[in-house]
Coordinates of C-alpha atoms in Angstrom, one line a residue:
Chain M
M1 CA 133.8 120.5 144.4
T2 CA 134.3 121.0 140.7
V3 CA 132.0 119.1 138.3
L4 CA 133.2 120.6 135.1
D5 CA 136.8 121.6 134.6
M6 CA 137.7 122.9 131.1
R7 CA 141.3 124.1 130.8
D8 CA 142.9 125.9 128.0
I9 CA 140.4 124.7 125.4
R10 CA 141.0 125.5 121.8
K11 CA 138.7 124.4 119.0
V12 CA 139.8 125.1 115.5
Y13 CA 137.6 124.3 112.4
R14 CA 139.2 124.0 109.0
S15 CA 137.3 125.8 106.2
G16 CA 139.2 125.4 102.9
D17 CA 142.7 126.8 103.6
I18 CA 141.5 128.9 106.6
D19 CA 141.5 127.9 110.2
I20 CA 138.6 129.3 112.1
V21 CA 139.2 129.5 115.9
A22 CA 135.9 128.9 117.6
L23 CA 137.3 128.7 121.1
D24 CA 140.6 130.3 122.1
H25 CA 142.3 129.0 125.2
A26 CA 139.0 129.0 127.1
T27 CA 139.1 127.9 130.8
V28 CA 136.1 127.5 133.0
Q29 CA 135.1 125.5 136.0
V30 CA 131.6 124.8 137.4
D31 CA 131.0 123.4 140.9
H32 CA 128.4 121.1 142.2
G33 CA 125.0 122.9 142.4
E34 CA 126.5 125.9 140.6
I35 CA 124.5 127.5 137.7
V36 CA 126.6 129.4 135.2
A37 CA 125.0 131.6 132.5
L38 CA 127.0 131.7 129.3
L39 CA 126.3 135.0 127.5
G40 CA 127.6 136.1 124.2
P41 CA 126.6 137.2 120.7
S42 CA 125.9 134.8 117.8
G43 CA 129.1 133.1 116.6
S44 CA 131.0 133.9 119.8
G45 CA 131.6 130.2 120.5
K46 CA 128.8 129.5 123.1
T47 CA 127.5 126.5 121.2
T48 CA 131.0 125.1 120.7
L49 CA 131.9 125.4 124.4
L50 CA 128.6 123.8 125.4
S51 CA 129.2 121.0 122.9
I52 CA 132.7 120.3 124.2
A53 CA 131.5 120.4 127.9
G54 CA 128.8 117.9 127.0
G55 CA 131.0 115.5 125.1
L56 CA 129.4 116.3 121.7
L57 CA 132.6 117.6 120.3
T58 CA 136.2 117.0 121.2
P59 CA 138.6 119.9 121.7
T60 CA 141.6 120.6 119.4
E61 CA 143.7 121.4 122.4
G62 CA 143.1 121.4 126.2
T63 CA 141.5 119.1 128.7
V64 CA 137.9 118.5 129.7
V65 CA 137.1 116.8 132.9
V66 CA 133.5 116.1 133.8
G67 CA 132.6 114.5 137.1
G68 CA 136.1 113.1 137.3
H69 CA 136.1 111.7 133.7
D70 CA 138.8 113.2 131.5
I71 CA 136.9 113.0 128.2
S72 CA 139.4 115.0 126.1
E73 CA 140.6 111.9 124.3
Y74 CA 137.4 109.8 124.3
N75 CA 136.4 108.2 121.0
A76 CA 132.8 108.6 119.7
K77 CA 131.6 105.4 121.3
Q78 CA 133.0 106.3 124.7
L79 CA 131.5 109.8 124.4
T80 CA 128.1 108.3 123.6
E81 CA 128.2 106.2 126.8
F82 CA 129.6 109.1 128.8
R83 CA 126.8 111.5 127.7
R84 CA 124.1 108.9 128.4
E85 CA 125.3 108.5 132.0
N86 CA 126.7 111.8 133.0
V87 CA 125.2 114.7 131.2
G88 CA 121.7 116.1 130.7
F89 CA 120.7 118.3 127.8
V90 CA 117.9 120.7 127.2
F91 CA 117.9 122.0 123.7
Q92 CA 116.8 125.2 122.2
S93 CA 113.9 123.7 120.2
V94 CA 112.5 121.3 122.7
N95 CA 113.0 118.2 120.5
L96 CA 110.9 115.7 122.4
V97 CA 110.1 112.4 120.5
P98 CA 106.8 113.3 119.0
F99 CA 105.1 109.9 119.2
L100 CA 106.0 109.3 122.9
T101 CA 104.0 110.5 125.9
A102 CA 105.6 112.8 128.4
E103 CA 106.4 109.8 130.7
E104 CA 107.9 107.8 127.8
N105 CA 110.0 110.8 126.7
L106 CA 111.7 110.5 130.1
L107 CA 112.0 106.7 129.8
V108 CA 113.8 107.0 126.5
V109 CA 116.9 107.8 128.5
D110 CA 116.5 104.6 130.4
E111 CA 115.9 102.6 127.2
L112 CA 119.0 104.1 125.6
G113 CA 120.9 102.8 128.5
G114 CA 119.8 99.2 127.6
N115 CA 117.1 99.0 130.2
K116 CA 113.5 98.1 129.6
G117 CA 111.8 100.9 131.5
G118 CA 110.8 98.8 134.5
K119 CA 108.7 99.7 137.5
A120 CA 111.4 101.6 139.2
A121 CA 112.1 103.7 136.0
K122 CA 108.4 104.4 135.5
G123 CA 108.1 105.4 139.2
R124 CA 111.0 107.8 138.8
A125 CA 109.6 109.3 135.6
R126 CA 106.2 110.0 137.2
S127 CA 107.7 111.4 140.3
L128 CA 109.9 113.7 138.3
L129 CA 107.0 114.9 136.2
E130 CA 104.9 115.5 139.3
E131 CA 107.8 117.5 140.7
L132 CA 107.9 119.6 137.5
G133 CA 104.1 120.2 137.8
L134 CA 103.2 117.8 135.0
G135 CA 101.6 115.0 137.1
H136 CA 98.4 115.4 135.1
R137 CA 100.2 115.3 131.8
V138 CA 102.1 112.0 132.0
K139 CA 100.1 110.4 129.2
N140 CA 100.0 113.4 126.9
L141 CA 101.9 113.5 123.7
P142 CA 104.2 116.5 123.1
G143 CA 101.7 117.9 120.5
Q144 CA 99.1 118.1 123.3
L145 CA 101.4 120.2 125.6
S146 CA 102.1 123.9 125.7
G147 CA 105.5 125.2 124.9
G148 CA 106.3 125.7 128.6
E149 CA 105.1 122.2 129.5
R150 CA 107.2 120.7 126.7
Q151 CA 110.2 122.5 128.0
R152 CA 109.5 121.1 131.5
V153 CA 109.3 117.6 130.0
A154 CA 112.7 118.2 128.4
I155 CA 114.1 119.3 131.8
G156 CA 112.7 116.1 133.3
R157 CA 114.4 114.1 130.5
A158 CA 117.7 115.9 131.3
L159 CA 117.4 115.1 135.0
F160 CA 116.2 111.5 134.6
N161 CA 119.6 109.8 135.0
N162 CA 120.8 112.0 137.8
P163 CA 123.5 113.6 135.7
K164 CA 126.4 115.5 137.2
L165 CA 126.0 118.3 134.7
V166 CA 123.0 119.7 132.8
L167 CA 123.6 121.8 129.8
F168 CA 120.8 124.2 128.7
D169 CA 120.9 125.6 125.1
E170 CA 118.8 128.8 125.2
P171 CA 116.0 127.1 127.1
T172 CA 113.7 130.1 127.0
S173 CA 114.2 131.3 123.4
A174 CA 111.0 129.8 122.2
L175 CA 108.9 130.9 125.2
D176 CA 107.3 134.2 126.1
T177 CA 108.8 136.2 128.9
K178 CA 106.4 135.0 131.6
I179 CA 106.7 131.3 130.8
G180 CA 110.4 131.8 130.2
E181 CA 110.9 133.1 133.8
Q182 CA 108.8 130.3 135.2
V183 CA 111.0 127.8 133.4
M184 CA 114.2 129.5 134.6
E185 CA 112.8 129.5 138.2
L186 CA 112.1 125.8 137.8
I187 CA 115.6 125.2 136.4
R188 CA 117.2 127.0 139.4
T189 CA 115.0 125.1 141.9
E190 CA 115.7 121.7 140.4
M191 CA 119.4 122.2 140.0
K192 CA 119.8 123.5 143.6
A193 CA 117.6 120.7 145.0
R194 CA 119.8 118.1 143.4
D195 CA 123.1 120.0 143.8
T196 CA 123.6 119.6 140.1
A197 CA 125.9 121.8 138.1
A198 CA 124.4 123.6 135.1
I199 CA 125.5 125.8 132.2
I200 CA 122.8 127.9 130.6
V201 CA 123.5 129.4 127.2
T202 CA 121.4 132.5 126.7
H203 CA 121.1 135.7 124.7
D204 CA 118.7 137.1 127.1
T205 CA 120.3 139.2 129.9
R206 CA 117.0 139.3 131.7
M207 CA 117.4 135.6 132.5
T208 CA 121.0 135.8 133.9
H209 CA 119.9 136.6 137.4
Y210 CA 118.7 133.0 137.8
A211 CA 122.4 131.9 137.5
D212 CA 125.0 132.1 140.2
R213 CA 127.6 133.4 137.8
T214 CA 127.6 134.8 134.3
V215 CA 130.4 134.2 132.0
H216 CA 130.7 136.2 128.8
I217 CA 132.2 134.9 125.6
V218 CA 133.3 137.0 122.7
D219 CA 135.2 135.6 119.7
G220 CA 135.9 132.4 121.5
R221 CA 137.4 134.0 124.5
L222 CA 135.9 133.9 128.0
D223 CA 136.0 136.5 130.7
A224 CA 136.5 135.5 134.3
G225 CA 132.8 135.6 135.2
T226 CA 130.7 137.8 137.3
V227 CA 128.7 136.6 140.3
T228 CA 125.1 137.4 139.6
A229 CA 123.1 135.7 142.4
Chain U
M1 CA 109.3 100.3 125.4
N2 CA 110.6 100.0 121.9
L3 CA 110.9 103.3 119.9
P4 CA 110.6 101.8 116.3
L5 CA 107.6 99.7 117.3
L6 CA 105.9 102.5 119.1
E7 CA 106.3 104.8 116.1
L8 CA 104.8 102.1 113.9
R9 CA 101.9 101.7 116.3
R10 CA 101.2 105.4 116.9
Q11 CA 102.0 106.9 113.6
P12 CA 100.9 104.1 111.1
S13 CA 100.0 106.7 108.5
R14 CA 103.7 107.4 107.9
F15 CA 104.1 103.8 106.7
I16 CA 100.9 103.3 104.8
V17 CA 102.3 104.3 101.3
A18 CA 105.2 101.9 101.6
T19 CA 103.0 99.1 103.0
V20 CA 100.5 99.5 100.2
V21 CA 103.1 99.5 97.4
L22 CA 105.0 96.6 99.0
S23 CA 101.7 94.6 99.4
F24 CA 101.0 94.9 95.7
L25 CA 104.6 93.9 94.9
A26 CA 104.2 90.9 97.2
T27 CA 101.0 89.9 95.4
L28 CA 102.8 90.2 92.1
L29 CA 105.7 88.1 93.4
M30 CA 103.4 85.4 94.6
F31 CA 101.3 85.6 91.5
L32 CA 104.3 85.2 89.2
G33 CA 105.7 82.5 91.4
G34 CA 102.4 80.7 91.5
L35 CA 102.2 80.7 87.7
L36 CA 105.7 79.4 87.5
D37 CA 105.0 76.7 90.0
G38 CA 101.7 75.8 88.2
L39 CA 103.4 75.5 84.9
Y40 CA 106.4 73.6 86.3
L41 CA 104.2 71.2 88.3
G42 CA 101.8 70.7 85.5
S43 CA 104.6 69.9 83.0
T44 CA 106.8 67.7 85.1
G45 CA 104.6 65.6 87.4
A46 CA 104.9 62.4 85.5
I47 CA 108.8 62.6 85.6
R48 CA 109.0 63.9 89.2
A49 CA 106.8 61.0 90.3
Q50 CA 109.3 58.4 88.9
Q51 CA 110.9 56.4 91.7
A52 CA 114.2 56.2 89.9
D53 CA 117.6 57.8 89.9
V54 CA 118.2 58.2 86.2
I55 CA 116.3 58.1 83.0
V56 CA 117.8 56.5 79.9
Y57 CA 117.0 57.8 76.4
S58 CA 118.3 56.6 73.1
E59 CA 121.4 58.6 72.0
S60 CA 119.7 60.3 69.0
A61 CA 116.6 61.4 70.9
R62 CA 118.2 64.6 72.3
D63 CA 116.6 63.8 75.7
S64 CA 113.0 63.7 74.4
F65 CA 110.7 60.8 75.3
L66 CA 108.8 61.2 72.0
R67 CA 111.9 60.8 69.9
S68 CA 113.5 58.1 72.0
R69 CA 113.5 54.4 71.3
I70 CA 115.2 51.8 73.4
T71 CA 115.5 48.3 72.1
S72 CA 115.5 45.0 74.1
E73 CA 119.3 44.6 73.4
Q74 CA 120.0 48.1 74.8
R75 CA 117.8 47.3 77.8
A76 CA 119.8 44.2 78.5
Q77 CA 123.1 46.2 78.3
V78 CA 121.6 48.8 80.8
E79 CA 120.5 46.0 83.1
A80 CA 124.0 44.6 83.1
A81 CA 125.6 48.0 83.8
E82 CA 127.5 48.6 87.0
G83 CA 125.4 49.8 89.9
V84 CA 122.0 49.2 88.1
E85 CA 119.5 47.5 90.5
E86 CA 116.0 48.1 88.9
V87 CA 115.0 48.9 85.3
G88 CA 111.5 49.7 84.0
G89 CA 110.4 50.7 80.5
I90 CA 108.3 53.8 80.0
G91 CA 106.6 55.5 77.0
F92 CA 104.3 58.5 76.4
V93 CA 101.9 59.4 73.6
L94 CA 100.0 62.7 73.6
L95 CA 96.4 62.5 72.3
G96 CA 92.9 63.9 72.7
A97 CA 90.4 61.9 74.6
Q98 CA 86.6 61.8 74.6
V99 CA 85.3 61.7 78.2
P100 CA 81.8 60.3 78.5
G101 CA 79.2 63.1 78.9
E102 CA 81.7 65.8 77.9
T103 CA 81.6 67.7 74.6
D104 CA 85.2 69.1 74.9
I105 CA 88.1 66.8 74.0
A106 CA 90.4 66.4 77.0
N107 CA 94.2 66.3 76.4
V108 CA 95.8 63.2 77.8
A109 CA 99.3 61.7 77.9
V110 CA 98.9 57.9 77.8
A111 CA 101.8 56.7 79.7
G112 CA 103.0 53.1 79.6
Y113 CA 105.0 51.9 82.6
E114 CA 106.5 48.9 84.4
T115 CA 107.9 50.5 87.6
P116 CA 105.1 52.3 89.4
P117 CA 105.7 56.0 89.9
K118 CA 105.0 57.5 93.3
G119 CA 101.3 57.1 94.2
V120 CA 100.5 55.0 91.1
P121 CA 99.7 51.3 91.7
A122 CA 101.2 48.4 89.8
P123 CA 100.5 48.4 86.1
P124 CA 96.7 47.6 85.6
P125 CA 95.4 44.9 83.2
D126 CA 95.2 45.6 79.4
G127 CA 92.7 48.4 78.4
Q128 CA 92.6 49.9 81.9
G129 CA 94.3 53.0 83.2
I130 CA 94.9 55.2 86.3
A131 CA 94.4 58.9 85.4
D132 CA 95.8 62.0 86.8
T133 CA 93.2 64.1 88.8
R134 CA 93.3 66.7 85.9
L135 CA 91.1 64.3 84.0
E136 CA 88.7 64.1 86.9
D137 CA 88.6 68.0 86.6
A138 CA 87.8 67.5 82.9
G139 CA 84.7 65.4 83.9
A140 CA 86.0 61.8 84.1
S141 CA 85.0 59.4 86.9
T142 CA 86.1 56.0 88.0
G143 CA 84.6 53.4 85.7
D144 CA 84.3 55.7 82.7
V145 CA 85.7 54.5 79.4
I146 CA 87.5 57.2 77.6
L147 CA 88.1 57.0 73.9
V148 CA 91.6 58.0 73.0
G149 CA 92.9 59.5 69.8
P150 CA 91.5 59.5 66.3
Q151 CA 91.0 55.8 66.5
Q152 CA 89.0 56.2 69.7
T153 CA 91.0 53.5 71.5
P154 CA 89.0 52.7 74.7
I155 CA 90.7 52.9 78.1
E156 CA 88.7 52.3 81.3
I157 CA 89.6 54.6 84.1
I158 CA 90.0 52.6 87.3
G159 CA 91.3 55.3 89.6
F160 CA 93.0 58.7 90.0
V161 CA 96.3 59.9 91.2
D162 CA 97.6 63.4 92.1
D163 CA 100.4 65.4 90.6
T164 CA 101.4 63.2 87.7
S165 CA 100.6 65.4 84.7
Y166 CA 102.8 65.5 81.7
L167 CA 103.3 68.8 79.7
Q168 CA 100.1 70.2 81.1
Q169 CA 98.2 67.1 80.1
S170 CA 96.5 64.5 82.2
S171 CA 98.6 61.3 82.3
V172 CA 96.7 58.1 82.0
W173 CA 98.9 55.3 83.4
V174 CA 98.6 52.0 81.5
N175 CA 100.7 48.9 81.1
L176 CA 103.2 48.8 78.3
P177 CA 101.2 46.6 75.9
T178 CA 98.2 49.0 76.2
W179 CA 100.5 52.0 75.6
R180 CA 101.9 50.3 72.5
A181 CA 98.4 49.5 71.3
V182 CA 97.3 53.1 71.7
Q183 CA 100.6 54.4 70.1
N184 CA 100.4 52.1 67.1
A185 CA 96.6 52.7 66.5
N186 CA 96.8 56.5 66.7
R187 CA 100.3 57.3 65.6
P188 CA 100.8 55.1 62.6
D189 CA 103.8 57.2 61.6
S190 CA 105.7 56.1 64.7
T191 CA 104.7 52.7 65.7
V192 CA 106.6 50.6 68.2
S193 CA 107.2 46.9 68.2
D194 CA 106.7 44.7 71.3
D195 CA 110.3 44.9 72.4
I196 CA 110.5 48.7 72.2
V197 CA 110.1 51.3 75.0
Q198 CA 110.7 55.0 74.7
A199 CA 113.0 55.2 77.7
L200 CA 114.1 53.4 80.8
V201 CA 113.7 54.5 84.4
V202 CA 116.6 53.1 86.4
S203 CA 117.4 52.8 90.1
G204 CA 120.8 51.9 91.5
T205 CA 123.9 53.1 93.1
G206 CA 127.1 54.9 92.1
D207 CA 127.6 57.0 88.9
L208 CA 124.7 55.5 86.9
V209 CA 124.9 58.1 84.2
T210 CA 128.5 57.1 83.2
S211 CA 128.2 53.4 83.8
I212 CA 125.0 53.1 81.7
D213 CA 126.2 55.1 78.7
T214 CA 129.5 53.2 78.9
A215 CA 127.7 49.9 79.0
T216 CA 125.7 50.7 75.9
A217 CA 128.8 52.1 74.1
G218 CA 127.2 55.5 73.7
A219 CA 123.9 54.2 72.2
T220 CA 122.0 55.8 75.2
S221 CA 121.9 59.3 76.7
T222 CA 121.3 59.0 80.5
L223 CA 120.1 61.9 82.6
T224 CA 119.5 62.2 86.3
K225 CA 115.8 62.6 87.2
D226 CA 116.3 66.3 87.9
D227 CA 118.1 66.9 84.6
A228 CA 115.3 64.9 82.8
V229 CA 112.7 67.2 84.4
L230 CA 114.6 70.3 83.1
A231 CA 115.0 68.6 79.6
L232 CA 111.2 68.5 79.2
P233 CA 110.1 71.0 76.4
G234 CA 109.8 74.5 77.7
V235 CA 110.4 73.8 81.4
K236 CA 113.8 75.4 81.7
Q237 CA 112.8 78.4 79.4
Q238 CA 109.7 79.0 81.5
G239 CA 111.6 78.8 84.7
D240 CA 114.3 81.2 83.5
T241 CA 111.8 83.7 82.2
F242 CA 109.6 83.8 85.3
N243 CA 112.6 83.9 87.6
Q244 CA 114.0 86.9 85.7
I245 CA 110.7 88.7 86.2
I246 CA 110.6 87.7 89.9
Y247 CA 114.2 88.9 90.5
S248 CA 113.4 92.1 88.7
T249 CA 110.4 92.6 91.0
L250 CA 112.6 92.0 94.0
V251 CA 114.9 94.7 92.8
V252 CA 111.9 97.0 92.7
V253 CA 111.0 96.0 96.2
L254 CA 114.6 96.8 97.3
A255 CA 114.3 100.2 95.5
V256 CA 111.0 101.0 97.1
V257 CA 112.2 100.2 100.6
G258 CA 115.5 102.0 100.1
L259 CA 113.8 105.1 98.8
F260 CA 111.0 105.2 101.4
F261 CA 113.3 104.7 104.4
S262 CA 115.9 107.1 103.0
L263 CA 113.1 109.8 102.9
L264 CA 112.0 108.8 106.4
T265 CA 115.5 109.0 107.7
L266 CA 115.9 112.5 106.1
E267 CA 112.8 113.6 108.0
R268 CA 114.2 112.3 111.2
L269 CA 117.8 113.7 111.0
G270 CA 117.0 116.3 113.7
L271 CA 115.4 113.8 116.0
Y272 CA 118.4 111.4 115.5
G273 CA 120.7 114.3 116.4
V274 CA 118.9 114.7 119.7
L275 CA 118.8 111.0 120.4
K276 CA 122.5 110.7 119.7
A277 CA 123.2 113.6 121.9
I278 CA 121.4 112.0 124.8
G279 CA 123.2 108.7 124.3
A280 CA 121.7 106.7 121.5
S281 CA 124.3 104.8 119.4
T282 CA 124.3 104.7 115.6
R283 CA 123.8 101.0 115.8
R284 CA 120.7 101.3 117.9
L285 CA 119.1 103.9 115.6
F286 CA 120.0 101.9 112.4
A287 CA 118.6 98.7 114.0
G288 CA 115.4 100.7 114.5
V289 CA 115.2 101.6 110.8
V290 CA 115.9 97.9 109.8
L291 CA 113.3 96.6 112.3
Q292 CA 110.6 99.0 110.8
A293 CA 111.5 98.0 107.3
V294 CA 111.2 94.3 108.2
I295 CA 107.9 94.8 109.9
V296 CA 106.5 96.8 106.9
A297 CA 107.7 93.9 104.7
V298 CA 106.1 91.3 106.9
V299 CA 102.7 93.2 106.9
A300 CA 103.0 93.6 103.1
F301 CA 103.6 89.9 102.8
V302 CA 100.5 89.0 104.8
I303 CA 98.3 91.4 102.8
G304 CA 100.0 90.2 99.5
S305 CA 99.4 86.6 100.5
L306 CA 95.7 87.2 101.1
L307 CA 95.3 89.1 97.8
A308 CA 97.1 86.3 96.0
I309 CA 94.9 83.6 97.6
G310 CA 91.9 85.7 96.6
A311 CA 93.1 86.1 93.1
A312 CA 93.8 82.3 92.8
A313 CA 90.3 81.5 94.0
A314 CA 88.7 83.9 91.5
L315 CA 90.7 82.8 88.5
P316 CA 89.4 80.1 86.1
A317 CA 90.8 76.6 86.7
A318 CA 92.5 76.7 83.3
V319 CA 95.0 79.3 84.6
P320 CA 97.9 77.2 85.9
L321 CA 98.3 79.1 89.2
Q322 CA 99.5 77.0 92.1
L323 CA 100.3 78.7 95.4
T324 CA 102.6 76.3 97.3
P325 CA 104.0 76.7 100.9
A326 CA 107.5 76.8 99.4
R327 CA 106.5 79.8 97.2
F328 CA 105.0 81.6 100.2
L329 CA 108.3 80.9 102.1
S330 CA 110.6 82.0 99.3
T331 CA 108.5 85.2 98.8
F332 CA 108.6 85.9 102.5
I333 CA 112.4 85.5 102.6
G334 CA 112.8 87.6 99.4
L335 CA 110.8 90.4 100.9
V336 CA 112.6 90.4 104.2
V337 CA 116.0 90.3 102.6
A338 CA 115.1 93.1 100.2
A339 CA 113.7 95.1 103.2
V340 CA 117.0 94.7 105.1
L341 CA 119.1 95.5 102.1
G342 CA 116.9 98.4 101.1
S343 CA 116.9 99.9 104.6
A344 CA 120.7 99.6 104.7
V345 CA 120.7 102.5 102.2
S346 CA 119.9 104.7 105.3
L347 CA 122.9 103.5 107.2
R348 CA 125.2 106.2 105.8
K349 CA 122.7 108.9 106.6
V350 CA 122.3 107.7 110.2
T351 CA 126.0 107.3 110.7
K352 CA 126.6 110.8 109.5
V353 CA 124.2 112.4 111.9
D354 CA 126.3 114.6 114.2
P355 CA 125.1 114.6 117.8
A356 CA 126.5 118.2 118.1
S357 CA 123.8 119.2 115.5
A358 CA 121.2 119.0 118.3
I359 CA 122.8 122.1 120.0
G360 CA 122.4 125.5 118.5
N361 CA 119.7 124.2 116.1
A362 CA 116.5 126.1 116.5
S363 CA 114.7 124.3 113.6

């Protein structure tokens, strides 16, 4: 069943008198539990596609349906709520809240939803961190964690609300190869265990074999995708 | 879990500079306010204590007790005016007084009265007076006979009363004949006859200001008690001057809060982008900035209050610094309002943070 259905997406930025086409009639679908690697050079439109898929940007043309929600015409407030409840993000630079412990960084998601981080939320945060191999790090601040551990906390944060779709923006770019592979292995395990759809933007072709399918993007255009796993 | 509070608790060093600067500004605000209150209370106590609605001066006095003279005919006209219920004569004379056992001359305002001001008993017998506690601070005790003016007119002090000073001088409340005796003995250039008072304190109903001045055919100038307080020499000018300084200091508070939280918001733009991406609303993020600014202001208020109380205790009694609960409250409100307005400068920056900036940003 399709979780992400992007059809005929165009995204045009205006720069002075010139229109810059970041995405040109891009169409992509991602199913439950499917991991798609999005590969392309800098400036090819990867970030724009990921942003539109996650409700961070709205397309100039085309439709975006995520988990049954057509978000193409959502306003900023609707998109904020949509992201909070339906999408997980793991960013290139880990971007945890520096003054919160690993556990609290997961509970932020709960608080942003207007909750108070009650017992159930804390239990879920701990169990997620244990699952990610961070059971002994729940009370540590990000500054006390290694790069790989921080990225695992970020994955925990992305998974906290049981999102339908998780978007990874170059999750291994700040890690060495060995840790990067461990993180990719973890991502694959977690996505498959939850039957959660994921798009992983990467430059690194060595990481694409962790995805089920690789989609190339060049000058805002997508290819049909190659099955890689 | 509350993000802004946790940040304050776990990264207090980020807020120290702003807290220290605001604490000093809070101290300055309370110090200035305390001086203003001290000057105001010390100048106006004798008038504020009057249990009357209006004060009636002679028309030519330009609202000054010392220049004013009310005759018995004018008093009768006032008593007959519409709405008038109670009328009392009053008069002041400012003189030096020798307190037994003291080498310094104390400044006193000998005040003759008929209608007792708040806290003052009925007029005492001739030659006796009830003094303001300022005279007690100057060394006088109950039973002392002070010698007033160049003629050293004796007045026996039979008690003390709080907050009735007049133009920074201790009032000595006496009956009208004693006041006239002191005035005539020590101010031969402005003697008063037995039927003369300086002014009238009047209670009643309705528009007394108009009815009294109409009844005397313009021979009197009647002021409400509040206006009479402001008409005292220097009171309005002192208030205006100090208030200008206080308002200017509040503008500085606003600028400090605005600048500090603008810089803090600039530092946090990346984090705000991430938080917006994962579902934080602009309103929630901005509320966090305001909450932190208010907490910093409250902490600064507490520190500033303690510093001001310490300074007040260390200063000599001659400095007219009075820290009143109302001054603490108004300073607190001023700081909090300035903190909210100052932090509002960050609203535009928080609003403009694009959640999409979280993606593709390696910095």
